[in-house]
Every structure is written in C-alpha cells, then in structure tokens.
Short mmCIF file of N, CA and C in Angstrom, two decimals:
data_model
loop_
_atom_site.label_atom_id
_atom_site.label_comp_id
_atom_site.label_asym_id
_atom_site.label_seq_id
_atom_site.Cartn_x
_atom_site.Cartn_y
_atom_site.Cartn_z
N UNK K 147 0.70 -0.82 0.11
CA UNK K 147 0.18 0.13 0.37
C UNK K 147 1.15 1.11 -0.10
N UNK K 148 1.67 1.28 0.91
CA UNK K 148 2.96 2.71 1.06
C UNK K 148 3.94 2.87 -0.44
N UNK K 149 3.79 2.06 -1.08
CA UNK K 149 4.67 2.23 -2.74
C UNK K 149 3.66 2.75 -3.92
N UNK K 150 2.54 1.80 -3.39
CA UNK K 150 1.94 2.45 -4.41
C UNK K 150 0.84 4.42 -3.64
N UNK K 151 0.68 4.37 -2.72
CA UNK K 151 0.65 5.87 -2.40
C UNK K 151 1.34 6.68 -2.63
N UNK K 152 3.09 5.97 -2.23
CA UNK K 152 4.74 6.91 -2.27
C UNK K 152 4.21 7.38 -4.63
N UNK K 153 3.70 6.29 -5.37
CA UNK K 153 3.67 6.58 -6.95
C UNK K 153 2.59 7.77 -7.18
N UNK K 154 1.05 7.27 -6.23
CA UNK K 154 0.16 7.80 -6.38
C UNK K 154 0.50 9.99 -6.55
N UNK K 155 1.23 10.25 -4.95
CA UNK K 155 1.81 10.90 -4.70
C UNK K 155 3.18 11.71 -5.69
N UNK K 156 3.73 10.81 -6.64
CA UNK K 156 4.76 10.87 -7.29
C UNK K 156 4.90 10.28 -8.27
N UNK K 157 4.19 10.60 -9.42
CA UNK K 157 4.27 9.93 -10.32
C UNK K 157 5.87 9.55 -10.99
N UNK K 158 6.29 9.91 -10.65
CA UNK K 158 7.69 10.36 -11.92
C UNK K 158 8.42 10.08 -10.71
N UNK K 159 7.93 9.63 -9.43
CA UNK K 159 9.60 8.82 -8.35
C UNK K 159 9.71 7.42 -8.74
N UNK K 160 10.63 7.53 -9.78
CA UNK K 160 11.13 6.22 -10.06
C UNK K 160 11.54 4.64 -8.79
N UNK K 161 12.14 5.54 -7.64
CA UNK K 161 12.63 4.27 -7.25
C UNK K 161 11.11 3.76 -6.55
N UNK K 162 10.73 4.23 -6.54
CA UNK K 162 8.81 3.73 -6.04
C UNK K 162 8.72 2.79 -7.29
N UNK K 163 8.19 3.11 -7.72
CA UNK K 163 8.38 2.09 -9.44
C UNK K 163 9.19 1.15 -9.21
N UNK K 164 10.04 1.69 -8.55
CA UNK K 164 11.34 -0.09 -8.60
C UNK K 164 10.76 -0.96 -7.82
N UNK K 165 10.56 -0.55 -6.44
CA UNK K 165 10.42 -1.21 -5.70
C UNK K 165 8.87 -1.80 -5.87
N UNK K 166 7.95 -0.97 -6.31
CA UNK K 166 6.53 -1.69 -5.75
C UNK K 166 6.68 -2.86 -6.71
N UNK K 167 6.93 -2.93 -7.82
CA UNK K 167 7.11 -4.43 -8.24
C UNK K 167 7.06 -5.17 -7.35
N UNK K 168 8.21 -5.34 -6.51
CA UNK K 168 8.64 -6.60 -5.08
C UNK K 168 7.16 -6.83 -4.19
N UNK K 169 6.28 -5.93 -3.96
CA UNK K 169 5.05 -6.13 -3.58
C UNK K 169 4.17 -6.78 -4.33
N UNK K 170 3.95 -6.75 -5.61
CA UNK K 170 2.96 -7.13 -6.21
C UNK K 170 3.37 -8.04 -6.57
N UNK K 171 4.91 -8.63 -7.16
CA UNK K 171 5.25 -10.08 -6.94
C UNK K 171 5.21 -10.71 -6.35
N UNK K 172 5.23 -9.90 -4.78
CA UNK K 172 4.80 -11.28 -3.54
C UNK K 172 3.45 -11.44 -3.35
N UNK K 173 2.44 -10.83 -3.87
CA UNK K 173 0.93 -10.98 -4.07
C UNK K 173 0.63 -12.13 -5.08
N UNK K 174 1.69 -12.82 -5.58
CA UNK K 174 1.10 -12.60 -7.21
C UNK K 174 0.96 -11.66 -8.51
N UNK K 175 0.50 -10.88 -8.28
CA UNK K 175 0.43 -10.25 -9.02
C UNK K 175 1.04 -9.56 -10.00
N UNK K 176 1.98 -10.46 -10.79
CA UNK K 176 2.69 -10.57 -12.15
C UNK K 176 2.72 -8.82 -13.01
N UNK K 177 1.55 -9.09 -13.95
CA UNK K 177 1.39 -8.43 -14.70
C UNK K 177 1.42 -6.62 -14.40
N UNK K 178 0.64 -6.55 -13.07
CA UNK K 178 1.46 -5.27 -12.77
C UNK K 178 2.87 -5.25 -12.15
N UNK K 179 3.03 -6.18 -11.69
CA UNK K 179 4.30 -5.40 -11.55
C UNK K 179 4.96 -5.58 -12.78
N UNK K 180 5.67 -6.27 -13.62
CA UNK K 180 6.09 -5.96 -14.39
C UNK K 180 5.78 -4.65 -15.58
N UNK K 181 4.41 -3.81 -15.34
CA UNK K 181 3.56 -2.44 -15.86
C UNK K 181 5.13 -2.02 -15.14
N UNK K 182 5.11 -2.36 -13.03
CA UNK K 182 6.06 -1.22 -12.61
C UNK K 182 7.11 -1.01 -12.59
N UNK K 183 8.11 -2.11 -13.42
CA UNK K 183 8.75 -2.36 -14.04
C UNK K 183 9.32 -1.48 -14.89
N UNK K 184 8.38 -1.98 -16.13
CA UNK K 184 8.63 -1.14 -17.10
C UNK K 184 8.04 0.91 -17.61
N UNK K 185 6.86 1.18 -15.49
CA UNK K 185 7.09 2.64 -16.02
C UNK K 185 8.48 2.95 -15.63
N UNK K 186 9.15 2.03 -14.07
CA UNK K 186 10.41 2.97 -14.00
C UNK K 186 11.19 3.45 -14.96
N UNK K 187 11.56 1.95 -15.95
CA UNK K 187 11.84 2.43 -16.82
C UNK K 187 11.98 3.32 -17.66
N UNK K 188 10.61 3.41 -18.43
CA UNK K 188 10.67 4.82 -18.70
C UNK K 188 11.35 6.08 -18.18
N UNK K 189 10.93 6.49 -17.30
CA UNK K 189 11.35 7.11 -15.59
C UNK K 189 12.78 7.41 -16.13
N UNK K 190 13.19 6.19 -16.05
CA UNK K 190 14.88 6.38 -15.73
C UNK K 190 15.79 4.89 -16.47
N UNK K 191 15.70 5.19 -17.27
CA UNK K 191 15.74 4.22 -18.32
C UNK K 191 17.68 4.02 -18.31
N UNK K 192 18.49 4.75 -18.41
CA UNK K 192 19.33 4.33 -18.08
C UNK K 192 20.17 4.28 -16.36
N UNK K 193 18.89 3.17 -15.80
CA UNK K 193 19.07 3.25 -14.24
C UNK K 193 19.57 2.08 -13.88
N UNK K 194 20.73 1.35 -14.06
CA UNK K 194 20.81 0.03 -13.80
C UNK K 194 20.51 -0.54 -12.56
N UNK K 195 19.95 -0.30 -11.44
CA UNK K 195 19.78 -0.94 -10.79
C UNK K 195 18.52 -1.76 -11.12
N UNK K 196 17.65 -0.26 -11.72
CA UNK K 196 15.84 -1.06 -12.22
C UNK K 196 16.07 -1.55 -13.63
N UNK K 197 16.87 -1.80 -14.10
CA UNK K 197 17.72 -2.64 -15.53
C UNK K 197 17.71 -4.12 -14.78
N UNK K 198 18.55 -4.22 -13.68
CA UNK K 198 18.63 -5.53 -13.02
C UNK K 198 17.74 -6.08 -12.59
N UNK K 199 16.60 -5.41 -11.27
CA UNK K 199 15.66 -5.80 -10.59
C UNK K 199 14.98 -6.59 -11.60
N UNK K 200 14.48 -5.80 -12.99
CA UNK K 200 13.67 -6.07 -13.84
C UNK K 200 14.34 -7.39 -14.54
N UNK K 201 15.04 -7.55 -15.12
CA UNK K 201 16.19 -8.58 -15.66
C UNK K 201 16.14 -10.10 -14.74
N UNK K 202 15.86 -9.90 -13.72
CA UNK K 202 15.88 -11.06 -12.95
C UNK K 202 15.03 -11.20 -12.30
N UNK K 203 13.75 -10.16 -12.10
CA UNK K 203 11.99 -10.17 -12.69
C UNK K 203 11.87 -11.01 -13.70
N UNK K 204 11.88 -10.94 -14.78
CA UNK K 204 11.79 -11.28 -16.34
C UNK K 204 12.55 -13.18 -16.36
N UNK K 205 13.72 -13.17 -15.06
CA UNK K 205 14.12 -14.22 -15.43
C UNK K 205 13.38 -15.75 -14.43
N UNK K 206 13.10 -14.98 -13.64
CA UNK K 206 12.26 -15.84 -12.88
C UNK K 206 11.36 -16.44 -13.20
N UNK K 207 10.54 -14.97 -13.46
CA UNK K 207 8.66 -15.12 -13.92
C UNK K 207 9.37 -16.13 -15.29
N UNK K 208 9.69 -15.73 -16.27
CA UNK K 208 9.95 -16.69 -17.64
C UNK K 208 10.14 -17.98 -17.51
N UNK K 209 10.71 -18.50 -16.06
CA UNK K 209 11.59 -19.96 -15.54
C UNK K 209 10.20 -20.95 -15.18
N UNK K 210 9.38 -19.23 -13.79
CA UNK K 210 8.42 -20.03 -13.57
C UNK K 210 7.31 -20.58 -14.86
N UNK K 211 6.62 -20.08 -15.26
CA UNK K 211 5.95 -20.43 -16.26
C UNK K 211 6.43 -21.29 -17.16
N UNK K 212 8.14 -21.68 -17.52
CA UNK K 212 8.40 -23.11 -18.35
C UNK K 212 7.91 -23.98 -18.03
N UNK K 213 8.51 -23.66 -16.26
CA UNK K 213 7.76 -25.13 -15.50
C UNK K 213 6.64 -25.51 -15.38
N UNK K 214 5.81 -24.81 -15.59
CA UNK K 214 4.75 -24.36 -15.00
C UNK K 214 3.70 -25.18 -16.55
N UNK K 215 3.86 -24.80 -17.91
CA UNK K 215 3.86 -25.04 -19.15
C UNK K 215 4.37 -26.73 -19.03
N UNK K 216 5.55 -27.18 -18.56
CA UNK K 216 5.95 -28.47 -19.12
C UNK K 216 5.88 -29.48 -18.26
N UNK K 217 4.53 -28.80 -16.91
CA UNK K 217 4.24 -29.62 -15.94
C UNK K 217 2.93 -30.22 -16.34
N UNK K 218 2.15 -29.33 -17.02
CA UNK K 218 0.69 -29.20 -17.88
C UNK K 218 0.51 -30.52 -19.31
N UNK K 219 1.81 -29.86 -19.48
CA UNK K 219 1.56 -31.39 -21.50
C UNK K 219 1.49 -32.42 -20.50
#
C-alpha cells in the first residue's frame, strides 16, 4: 500500500516504481509488477539497478512459466 501511495503522490518517482513490483510479485500480481518495472524504466531508462531488478524478475517469471507449461503437458 505505501508504495502505491508513494507512486500516487509522485508518479515520476522511479525509485518507488522500482520497489512497487516487489510488493506486487509477493502478492502474485505479476502483470502489475511487470508494468511497474516498465514504468520505472520509462522514467529512468539508464538506471542500472532498475534494469537489473527487471531482468531478474523476467528471468524468474519466465522460468516459472516454463515449469508450469512443462507440468501441464
């Protein structure tokens, strides 16, 4: 809630957009997490920390989805 509030107060706060996806992912809201990372990168495209966090998120998310796909086959 506090990170959503921070983003609502200042939508240009890239740091808040970088932390918000962690909360979303924890709650299983992976689409919202992806959008928050994308917004953070829109705000600060050269921010290495945001890029690394998003890359790690995508890697874990992709592996999880591949594992689910393998189990369902």
